[in-house]
C-alpha cells in the first residue's frame, strides 16, 4: 500500500504573483473548480490580506469548492491570520498557511528581527490560526538558505504550537536536488516531534530545478508537494504540478507514494490557466506542450506505430489529450452545447451566462463550419461570455487598410454603460484599433506584448490574441478570440483595460517588511 502524496496547488496564490498573471474573481473560481475536478487535495486560493479583491476571491472560492481543502496564506501576524480565517470560513474544509522568513539575510534585512523574536512570532501565529481551524500549515520562508539548526528549532516550536503541516520552501530556487533531499531527511530525522506533522516542499524554479528538488524531497520522505499548473509562479515559477504528478505515477517503481490526481484533467487545466493568464505553454513543455506526444522523426514514428512504448513513457489520453474533435455546428442546440462544455470542465453559473455564451456560439457557427473543442474553450475563456463585470465593452469596430497607406480605425466602446465612438490611425489595422480605443479610454498604458495564435488549423480558424499592458508598474494580460484577428485584437485590448481598471491596491506577501 503506497503513502498518499498530497498535492497542494498554489496557482491561484504564488502563480498569480507572477507579473501579469492576475486573474479576476470569476476566472479564479473557474480555475479552482477545475482543480477540484482534478482532485487536487489542497487549493491555496490566495492571500486575503493583500487586498479586498483578494479577500473576496478567497471567500468566493471557499463557498464554491467541494472536495478539496481551501487554504489561505497569511504572514505571521494577527491581522493577516484573522483575514485568512474569515475568508476561508465558508469552506467545507479549510486551512490557514502562515509563514515567516528564517534565513539570516531575510531576518536581518527584511524582517529586522532577531531569531528569538521570529521563533516567538511563529508560535503565536500558529496558535492563533489553530483557534480558527485544526488544519494549520507553517512555512519557514527561505528555508533553502536557512541554518538547519535554527530550522529544527522553529519547526519543533511550530509543531508544538499546533501546525499539522510543515512546508520547506526553497524560496529563491537556490538548492540542488541531492542537497534539498538531504535537508528534508535531516529535518525529519532531527526534529523530535517530526512524526506529528506532514512534511511538504515548495520549490521555485530559478535554476530550472523546482521539479527535481521537489521529487528529491519526496524520495526523502516529504508527503506534500506545493506546485502550480504549467509551473506558473514568481520569477521563473514554481514546480509544475503536471510534471510532479506524472513523474511519481510513471516511475511508481521508484516512489513509495502516489497522488490521487485525476490525470485526465491535466491538459484541460493547463489550457484553462494558459488561456486566462495569457501565459502560453511552450510547445516542448513536458506533459502539456503540444509537442509532448508528437513524433517527428521517421524512426520514432515507425517505432510508435509498431509498439507505442518504444518511444512513449506515458499515454497522451491519460493526461487529457483528446483528439480535437469536430463537435458542434450551426444546428447544434443549447443542450449539446452545455453538455460538451461540461465535458470540457466548464459549467455555467447562471442562465444569463449560458444565454450570452450560446448567442456567441451561434454567431460563431454561422461563420465557421466546424466548431472544435478548442473553439468552445476560447469562447468561454472570453470574459464577456464568463459574465465578468466589465467596465469597458467593445461594441463596434471598423478598419481600413491598404498597401502603402496609414491604416485607420473607428471604434465604439461602451464605458460604464455609455457608448463613445472614436477614430485612430496607425501602422496597420491593429495599431489603429489600439490607438482609437486609447483615445476613448485614455489609460496611458504601455503595450508590452502582443501575440496572435490560431486556435485550430485552417484559414477559417479563430485567432486568439494576447495583449499585455503596463501602467505605473502594474502589468495585466488581456485576451480575445474571433474569426477576424483585428476584432480579436480589439477585444483583447479592452479585456486588458478592464483588468487594469479593476485596480485594488495589493500587498505582496514576501515584499512587505512589517509582519
Ligand atoms: O516561496 C515561498 O517561500 C512562498 C512561501 C509563502 C511559502 O511562497
Ligand atoms: Zn513561493
Coordinates of C-alpha atoms and ligand atoms in Angstrom, one line a residue:
X1 CA 0.0 0.0 0.0
X2 CA 1.5 3.3 -1.1
X3 CA 1.5 6.5 1.0
X4 CA -0.7 9.4 -0.2
X5 CA 1.2 12.2 -1.8
X6 CA -0.8 15.4 -1.0
X7 CA -1.0 17.8 -4.0
X8 CA -1.2 21.4 -2.8
X9 CA -1.8 23.7 -5.8
X10 CA -0.8 27.3 -5.4
X11 CA -1.6 28.5 -9.0
X12 CA -4.1 31.0 -7.5
X13 CA -1.7 32.4 -5.0
X14 CA 2.0 32.0 -5.9
X15 CA 1.1 31.5 -9.6
X16 CA -1.0 34.7 -9.6
X17 CA 2.0 36.6 -8.1
X18 CA 3.7 36.2 -11.5
X19 CA 3.8 39.6 -13.1
X20 CA 0.9 39.9 -15.5
X21 CA -0.8 36.7 -14.4
X22 CA -3.5 38.4 -12.3
X23 CA -7.0 36.8 -12.6
X24 CA -10.4 38.2 -12.0
X25 CA -12.6 36.6 -9.3
X26 CA -14.7 34.7 -11.9
X27 CA -11.5 33.4 -13.5
X28 CA -10.1 32.3 -10.2
X29 CA -13.4 30.4 -9.4
X30 CA -13.2 28.7 -12.8
X31 CA -9.6 27.6 -12.1
X32 CA -10.5 26.4 -8.6
X33 CA -13.4 24.3 -9.9
X34 CA -11.1 22.7 -12.4
X35 CA -8.5 22.0 -9.7
X36 CA -11.2 20.4 -7.6
X37 CA -12.4 18.3 -10.5
X38 CA -8.8 17.2 -10.9
X39 CA -8.9 16.1 -7.3
X40 CA -6.2 18.4 -6.0
X41 CA -6.1 17.9 -2.2
X42 CA -5.4 21.5 -1.2
X43 CA -6.1 24.6 -3.2
X44 CA -4.2 27.7 -2.0
X45 CA -6.8 30.2 -3.1
X46 CA -4.9 33.4 -2.3
X47 CA -3.6 35.9 0.2
X48 CA -6.6 37.6 1.7
X49 CA -4.7 40.4 3.5
X50 CA -3.3 41.5 0.1
X51 CA -6.4 43.5 -0.9
X52 CA -10.2 43.5 -0.5
X53 CA -10.3 41.9 -4.0
X54 CA -8.1 39.0 -2.9
X55 CA -10.1 38.6 0.2
X56 CA -13.4 38.3 -1.7
X57 CA -11.9 35.9 -4.3
X58 CA -10.7 33.5 -1.5
X59 CA -14.1 33.8 0.2
X60 CA -15.9 33.1 -3.1
X61 CA -13.7 30.1 -3.8
X62 CA -14.3 28.8 -0.2
X63 CA -18.0 29.0 -0.9
X64 CA -17.9 27.4 -4.3
X65 CA -15.5 24.4 -3.8
X66 CA -16.4 21.0 -2.5
X67 CA -14.0 18.0 -2.3
X68 CA -10.7 20.0 -1.8
X69 CA -9.4 21.8 1.2
X70 CA -9.3 25.6 0.6
X71 CA -6.3 27.3 2.0
X72 CA -5.4 31.0 2.6
X73 CA -1.9 32.4 3.1
X74 CA -1.1 34.7 6.0
X75 CA 2.1 36.3 7.2
X76 CA 2.8 35.6 10.9
X77 CA 0.7 38.5 12.3
X78 CA -2.7 38.6 13.8
X79 CA -4.3 40.9 11.1
X80 CA -3.3 38.5 8.3
X81 CA -4.4 35.4 10.2
X82 CA -7.8 36.9 11.1
X83 CA -8.4 37.9 7.5
X84 CA -7.4 34.5 6.2
X85 CA -9.6 32.8 8.8
X86 CA -12.6 34.9 7.8
X87 CA -12.0 34.4 4.1
X88 CA -11.9 30.5 4.3
X89 CA -14.8 30.3 6.8
X90 CA -17.4 29.2 4.1
X91 CA -15.2 26.3 3.0
X92 CA -16.2 22.7 3.5
X93 CA -12.6 22.1 4.7
X94 CA -10.2 25.0 5.4
X95 CA -6.5 25.5 6.1
X96 CA -4.5 28.5 7.2
X97 CA -1.0 28.7 5.9
X98 CA 1.2 31.0 7.9
X99 CA 4.8 31.8 7.2
X100 CA 7.8 33.9 8.4
X101 CA 11.3 34.1 7.0
X102 CA 14.1 32.2 8.7
X103 CA 17.3 32.7 6.7
X104 CA 19.8 35.1 8.2
X105 CA 19.6 37.5 5.3
X106 CA 15.8 37.7 5.4
X107 CA 15.7 38.0 9.2
X108 CA 18.3 40.8 9.3
X109 CA 17.5 42.8 6.1
X110 CA 13.8 42.2 5.6
X111 CA 12.2 41.5 9.0
X112 CA 14.9 43.3 11.1
X113 CA 14.2 40.8 13.8
X114 CA 16.4 38.6 16.0
X115 CA 15.9 34.8 15.6
X116 CA 14.2 34.5 19.0
X117 CA 11.6 37.1 18.0
X118 CA 11.0 35.1 14.8
X119 CA 10.5 32.0 16.8
X120 CA 8.0 33.7 19.1
X121 CA 6.1 35.1 16.1
X122 CA 5.9 31.7 14.5
X123 CA 4.5 30.1 17.7
X124 CA 2.0 32.9 18.2
X125 CA 0.8 32.8 14.6
X126 CA 0.3 29.0 14.6
X127 CA -1.6 29.2 17.9
X128 CA -3.8 32.0 16.7
X129 CA -4.5 30.1 13.4
X130 CA -5.4 27.0 15.4
X131 CA -8.2 28.9 17.2
X132 CA -9.9 29.1 13.8
X133 CA -9.1 25.7 12.2
X134 CA -7.5 22.4 13.1
X135 CA -5.6 22.4 9.8
X136 CA -2.7 24.8 10.0
X137 CA 0.4 24.9 7.9
X138 CA 3.7 26.6 8.8
X139 CA 6.4 27.7 6.4
X140 CA 9.9 28.9 7.3
X141 CA 10.4 31.2 4.3
X142 CA 13.7 30.8 2.5
X143 CA 14.3 27.6 4.3
X144 CA 16.6 26.5 1.5
X145 CA 19.1 29.1 2.7
X146 CA 18.4 28.9 6.4
X147 CA 20.6 27.5 9.1
X148 CA 19.4 23.9 9.7
X149 CA 19.9 24.2 13.4
X150 CA 17.5 27.2 13.5
X151 CA 15.1 25.4 11.2
X152 CA 15.0 22.4 13.6
X153 CA 14.1 24.8 16.5
X154 CA 11.4 26.7 14.6
X155 CA 9.8 23.6 13.2
X156 CA 9.7 21.9 16.6
X157 CA 8.1 25.1 18.0
X158 CA 5.5 25.3 15.2
X159 CA 4.5 21.6 15.6
X160 CA 4.2 22.1 19.4
X161 CA 2.0 25.1 18.7
X162 CA -0.3 23.0 16.6
X163 CA 0.9 23.0 12.9
X164 CA 0.0 19.8 11.2
X165 CA 1.9 20.5 8.0
X166 CA 5.5 21.9 7.9
X167 CA 6.4 23.3 4.5
X168 CA 10.0 23.7 3.5
X169 CA 10.3 26.4 0.8
X170 CA 13.2 26.9 -1.5
X171 CA 12.0 30.4 -1.9
X172 CA 14.7 31.6 -4.3
X173 CA 15.3 28.3 -6.2
X174 CA 18.9 28.0 -4.9
X175 CA 19.1 24.4 -3.9
X176 CA 20.3 21.3 -5.8
X177 CA 18.4 18.1 -5.7
X178 CA 20.7 16.0 -3.6
X179 CA 21.2 18.9 -1.2
X180 CA 17.5 19.6 -0.9
X181 CA 16.6 15.9 -0.4
X182 CA 19.3 15.7 2.3
X183 CA 17.9 18.8 4.0
X184 CA 14.4 17.2 4.2
X185 CA 15.9 13.9 5.6
X186 CA 17.9 15.8 8.2
X187 CA 14.9 17.9 9.4
X188 CA 12.6 14.8 9.6
X189 CA 15.4 13.0 11.5
X190 CA 16.4 15.7 13.9
X191 CA 13.2 17.5 14.8
X192 CA 12.0 15.5 17.9
X193 CA 8.2 15.8 17.1
X194 CA 8.5 15.5 13.3
X195 CA 6.2 12.4 13.3
X196 CA 3.3 14.7 14.3
X197 CA 3.4 16.7 11.0
X198 CA 3.3 16.1 7.3
X199 CA 6.4 17.5 5.7
X200 CA 5.9 19.5 2.5
X201 CA 8.0 21.3 -0.1
X202 CA 7.6 24.4 -2.1
X203 CA 10.3 24.9 -4.7
X204 CA 11.0 27.8 -7.1
X205 CA 12.5 27.3 -10.5
X206 CA 15.3 29.9 -10.7
X207 CA 17.8 27.2 -11.7
X208 CA 15.3 25.1 -13.5
X209 CA 15.4 22.6 -10.6
X210 CA 12.0 23.1 -9.0
X211 CA 10.6 19.7 -10.0
X212 CA 13.9 17.8 -9.5
X213 CA 14.2 19.3 -6.0
X214 CA 10.6 18.5 -5.1
X215 CA 11.0 14.9 -6.2
X216 CA 14.3 14.5 -4.3
X217 CA 12.4 15.7 -1.2
X218 CA 9.6 13.2 -1.9
X219 CA 12.1 10.5 -2.0
X220 CA 13.5 11.7 1.3
X221 CA 10.0 11.5 2.9
X222 CA 8.1 14.7 2.1
X223 CA 4.4 13.8 1.6
X224 CA 3.1 17.1 0.3
X225 CA 4.3 19.0 -2.8
X226 CA 3.3 22.6 -3.5
X227 CA 3.1 23.2 -7.2
X228 CA 1.3 25.1 -9.9
X229 CA -0.3 24.4 -13.3
X230 CA 2.2 24.9 -16.1
X231 CA 4.8 25.9 -13.4
X232 CA 3.3 29.4 -13.2
X233 CA 4.7 31.5 -10.3
X234 CA 7.1 34.2 -9.1
X235 CA 10.0 34.8 -11.4
X236 CA 10.9 31.5 -13.1
X237 CA 7.9 29.9 -11.5
X238 CA 7.1 27.0 -9.1
X239 CA 7.3 23.3 -9.6
X240 CA 4.9 22.2 -12.3
X241 CA 2.0 20.1 -11.0
X242 CA 1.7 18.1 -14.2
X243 CA 5.4 17.1 -14.1
X244 CA 5.3 16.1 -10.4
X245 CA 2.2 14.1 -10.7
X246 CA 3.3 12.3 -13.9
X247 CA 6.8 11.6 -12.6
X248 CA 5.5 10.0 -9.5
X249 CA 2.9 8.0 -11.4
X250 CA 5.1 7.0 -14.3
X251 CA 8.0 6.0 -12.1
X252 CA 5.9 4.3 -9.5
X253 CA 8.7 1.7 -9.3
X254 CA 10.9 4.5 -7.6
X255 CA 8.3 6.1 -5.3
X256 CA 6.6 4.7 -2.3
X257 CA 3.7 7.2 -2.6
X258 CA 1.2 8.4 -5.3
X259 CA -1.2 11.2 -5.7
X260 CA -4.9 10.9 -6.1
X261 CA -5.0 13.3 -9.1
X262 CA -7.3 12.5 -12.0
X263 CA -4.6 12.9 -14.6
X264 CA -7.1 13.2 -17.5
X265 CA -7.9 16.7 -16.2
X266 CA -4.3 17.9 -16.5
X267 CA -4.4 19.2 -20.1
X268 CA -7.8 20.9 -19.7
X269 CA -6.4 22.6 -16.5
X270 CA -3.3 23.7 -18.4
X271 CA -5.3 25.2 -21.2
X272 CA -7.6 26.9 -18.9
X273 CA -4.8 28.6 -16.9
X274 CA -2.9 29.5 -20.0
X275 CA -6.0 31.0 -21.7
X276 CA -6.9 33.0 -18.6
X277 CA -3.4 34.4 -17.8
X278 CA -2.3 34.8 -21.4
X279 CA 0.9 32.8 -20.5
X280 CA 1.4 30.5 -23.4
X281 CA 2.7 26.9 -22.8
X282 CA 6.0 26.3 -24.7
X283 CA 5.5 23.6 -27.4
X284 CA 8.1 21.3 -25.9
X285 CA 6.9 21.6 -22.3
X286 CA 6.8 18.3 -20.6
X287 CA 3.3 16.7 -20.4
X288 CA 1.2 19.7 -21.6
X289 CA 3.2 21.1 -24.5
X290 CA 1.6 20.5 -27.9
X291 CA 4.7 18.6 -29.0
X292 CA 4.9 16.5 -25.8
X293 CA 3.5 13.5 -27.6
X294 CA 4.3 14.4 -31.2
X295 CA 6.8 12.2 -33.1
X296 CA 8.5 13.8 -36.0
X297 CA 11.5 11.6 -36.7
X298 CA 10.6 8.8 -39.1
X299 CA 12.4 6.2 -37.0
X300 CA 10.3 7.3 -33.9
X301 CA 7.1 7.2 -35.9
X302 CA 7.8 3.8 -37.1
X303 CA 8.5 2.6 -33.6
X304 CA 5.4 4.1 -32.1
X305 CA 3.2 2.5 -34.8
X306 CA 4.7 -0.9 -34.1
X307 CA 4.5 -0.6 -30.3
X308 CA 3.9 2.8 -28.7
X309 CA 6.0 2.0 -25.6
X310 CA 9.1 2.1 -27.9
X311 CA 9.2 5.9 -27.6
X312 CA 6.3 6.8 -25.3
X313 CA 6.5 6.5 -21.5
X314 CA 3.1 8.0 -20.9
X315 CA -0.2 7.8 -22.9
X316 CA -1.4 11.1 -24.3
X317 CA -5.0 10.3 -23.4
X318 CA -4.0 9.6 -19.7
X319 CA -3.1 13.3 -19.3
X320 CA -6.2 14.6 -21.1
X321 CA -5.0 15.0 -24.7
X322 CA -8.1 14.1 -26.6
X323 CA -8.4 14.4 -30.4
X324 CA -9.6 17.9 -31.1
X325 CA -12.9 16.6 -32.4
X326 CA -15.4 18.5 -34.5
X327 CA -18.1 18.6 -32.0
X328 CA -20.7 21.1 -32.9
X329 CA -22.1 23.1 -35.8
X330 CA -24.8 25.6 -36.5
X331 CA -27.6 23.1 -36.0
X332 CA -26.4 22.1 -32.5
X333 CA -28.7 23.1 -29.7
X334 CA -28.3 24.5 -26.2
X335 CA -28.2 21.0 -24.7
X336 CA -25.4 19.7 -26.9
X337 CA -23.5 23.0 -26.3
X338 CA -23.8 22.8 -22.5
X339 CA -23.1 19.1 -22.4
X340 CA -19.9 19.4 -24.4
X341 CA -18.7 22.3 -22.3
X342 CA -19.5 20.3 -19.1
X343 CA -17.3 17.5 -20.6
X344 CA -14.5 20.1 -21.1
X345 CA -14.8 21.2 -17.5
X346 CA -16.9 24.3 -17.8
X347 CA -20.2 24.9 -16.0
X348 CA -22.4 28.0 -16.3
X349 CA -23.1 29.8 -13.1
X350 CA -26.4 31.3 -14.3
X351 CA -28.9 31.1 -17.2
X352 CA -27.9 34.6 -18.2
X353 CA -24.3 33.5 -18.6
X354 CA -25.4 30.4 -20.6
X355 CA -27.6 32.6 -22.9
X356 CA -24.8 35.0 -23.6
X357 CA -22.3 32.3 -24.4
X358 CA -24.8 30.4 -26.5
X359 CA -25.6 33.5 -28.6
X360 CA -21.8 33.9 -29.2
X361 CA -21.6 30.3 -30.2
X362 CA -24.5 30.7 -32.7
X363 CA -22.7 33.7 -34.1
X364 CA -19.5 31.8 -34.5
X365 CA -21.3 28.7 -36.0
X366 CA -22.9 31.0 -38.6
X367 CA -19.4 31.9 -39.9
X368 CA -17.4 28.8 -39.1
X369 CA -18.5 25.4 -40.3
X370 CA -16.9 23.1 -37.8
X371 CA -16.6 24.1 -34.2
X372 CA -13.8 22.3 -32.3
X373 CA -13.3 21.8 -28.6
X374 CA -10.6 24.5 -28.7
X375 CA -13.1 26.9 -30.2
X376 CA -15.5 26.3 -27.4
X377 CA -12.9 26.7 -24.8
X378 CA -11.8 30.1 -26.3
X379 CA -15.4 31.1 -26.4
X380 CA -15.9 30.6 -22.7
X381 CA -12.5 31.9 -21.7
X382 CA -13.5 35.2 -23.1
X383 CA -14.5 37.2 -20.0
X384 CA -17.6 38.5 -21.9
X385 CA -19.0 35.1 -22.0
X386 CA -18.0 34.3 -18.4
X387 CA -20.0 37.3 -17.3
X388 CA -17.2 39.4 -15.7
X389 CA -18.4 42.7 -14.5
X390 CA -16.7 44.7 -17.3
X391 CA -16.3 48.5 -17.2
X392 CA -15.5 48.7 -20.9
X393 CA -17.0 46.7 -23.8
X394 CA -16.1 46.8 -27.5
X395 CA -19.4 47.5 -29.3
X396 CA -18.3 48.2 -32.9
X397 CA -15.1 48.2 -34.9
X398 CA -14.3 49.2 -38.5
X399 CA -10.9 49.4 -40.1
X400 CA -9.4 50.5 -43.4
X401 CA -6.0 49.4 -44.5
X402 CA -4.3 49.4 -47.9
X403 CA -0.8 48.9 -49.2
X404 CA 1.4 52.0 -48.8
X405 CA -1.1 53.9 -46.7
X406 CA -1.6 54.6 -43.0
X407 CA -4.4 52.4 -41.6
X408 CA -7.5 53.8 -39.9
X409 CA -10.0 52.5 -37.4
X410 CA -13.3 53.6 -35.9
X411 CA -14.4 52.0 -32.7
X412 CA -17.4 52.3 -30.4
X413 CA -16.6 51.4 -26.8
X414 CA -19.2 51.2 -24.0
X415 CA -17.7 53.0 -21.0
X416 CA -19.7 52.5 -17.8
X417 CA -22.8 51.9 -19.9
X418 CA -22.4 54.8 -22.2
X419 CA -21.3 54.4 -25.8
X420 CA -18.3 56.5 -27.1
X421 CA -17.0 56.5 -30.7
X422 CA -13.5 57.5 -31.7
X423 CA -11.1 57.2 -34.6
X424 CA -7.5 56.2 -34.7
X425 CA -4.6 55.9 -37.2
X426 CA -1.6 53.6 -37.0
X427 CA 1.0 51.3 -38.6
X428 CA -1.5 48.7 -39.6
X429 CA -5.1 47.9 -38.6
X430 CA -4.3 46.6 -35.2
X431 CA -2.2 49.6 -34.2
X432 CA -5.0 51.9 -35.5
X433 CA -7.6 50.0 -33.4
X434 CA -5.5 50.3 -30.2
X435 CA -5.0 54.0 -30.8
X436 CA -8.7 54.5 -31.3
X437 CA -9.5 52.6 -28.1
X438 CA -6.9 54.6 -26.3
X439 CA -8.5 57.8 -27.4
X440 CA -11.7 56.7 -25.8
X441 CA -10.3 55.4 -22.5
X442 CA -7.0 57.4 -22.2
X443 CA -5.4 54.8 -20.0
X444 CA -1.8 55.9 -20.8
X445 CA -0.7 52.4 -20.5
X446 CA 2.2 50.8 -22.4
X447 CA 1.8 47.8 -24.7
X448 CA 4.4 45.3 -23.5
X449 CA 3.4 42.3 -25.5
X450 CA 1.1 41.4 -28.4
X451 CA 0.6 37.8 -29.6
X452 CA -1.6 36.1 -32.1
X453 CA -2.3 32.4 -32.2
X454 CA -4.5 30.3 -34.5
X455 CA -6.8 28.3 -32.2
X456 CA -7.3 25.5 -34.7
X457 CA -6.0 24.8 -38.2
X458 CA -7.4 26.2 -41.5
X459 CA -7.8 29.7 -42.7
X460 CA -11.2 30.0 -41.1
X461 CA -9.6 29.3 -37.7
X462 CA -10.3 31.7 -34.9
X463 CA -7.4 33.9 -33.9
X464 CA -6.6 34.2 -30.2
X465 CA -4.9 37.4 -29.3
X466 CA -3.0 38.2 -26.1
X467 CA -2.2 41.8 -25.1
X468 CA -0.1 42.8 -22.1
X469 CA -0.4 46.3 -20.8
X470 CA 1.7 48.1 -18.2
X471 CA 0.9 51.2 -16.2
X472 CA 2.7 52.5 -13.1
X473 CA 4.4 49.1 -12.6
X474 CA 1.1 47.2 -12.8
X475 CA 1.0 44.6 -15.5
X476 CA -2.1 43.0 -16.9
X477 CA -2.9 40.4 -19.6
X478 CA -5.9 40.5 -21.8
X479 CA -7.1 38.1 -24.4
X480 CA -9.8 37.9 -27.1
X481 CA -10.8 35.4 -29.8
X482 CA -12.5 36.0 -33.1
X483 CA -12.6 34.8 -36.6
X484 CA -11.1 38.2 -37.5
X485 CA -7.8 38.8 -35.8
X486 CA -8.3 42.6 -35.9
X487 CA -11.5 42.2 -33.9
X488 CA -9.8 39.7 -31.6
X489 CA -7.1 42.3 -31.0
X490 CA -9.7 44.9 -30.1
X491 CA -11.4 42.5 -27.7
X492 CA -8.1 41.6 -26.1
X493 CA -7.1 45.2 -25.6
X494 CA -10.4 46.0 -24.0
X495 CA -10.2 42.9 -21.8
X496 CA -6.7 44.1 -20.6
X497 CA -8.1 47.6 -19.9
X498 CA -10.9 46.0 -17.7
X499 CA -8.2 44.3 -15.7
X500 CA -6.1 47.5 -15.4
X501 CA -9.0 49.5 -14.1
X502 CA -10.0 46.7 -11.6
X503 CA -7.4 48.3 -9.6
X504 CA -7.4 47.5 -5.9
X505 CA -4.1 48.0 -4.1
X506 CA -2.4 44.7 -3.2
X507 CA 0.3 43.9 -0.8
X508 CA 2.8 41.3 -1.8
X509 CA 3.3 38.6 0.8
X510 CA 7.0 38.4 0.5
X511 CA 8.0 42.0 -0.1
X512 CA 6.1 43.6 2.8
X513 CA 8.5 44.2 5.7
X514 CA 6.1 44.6 8.6
X515 CA 4.9 41.1 9.6
Ligands
LIG1 O1 8.3 30.9 -1.9 C1 7.9 31.0 -0.8 O2 8.7 30.9 0.2 C2 6.5 31.1 -0.5 C3 6.0 31.0 0.9 C4 4.9 31.9 1.2 C5 5.6 29.5 1.1 O3 5.7 31.3 -1.5
LIG2 ZN1 6.7 30.7 -3.4

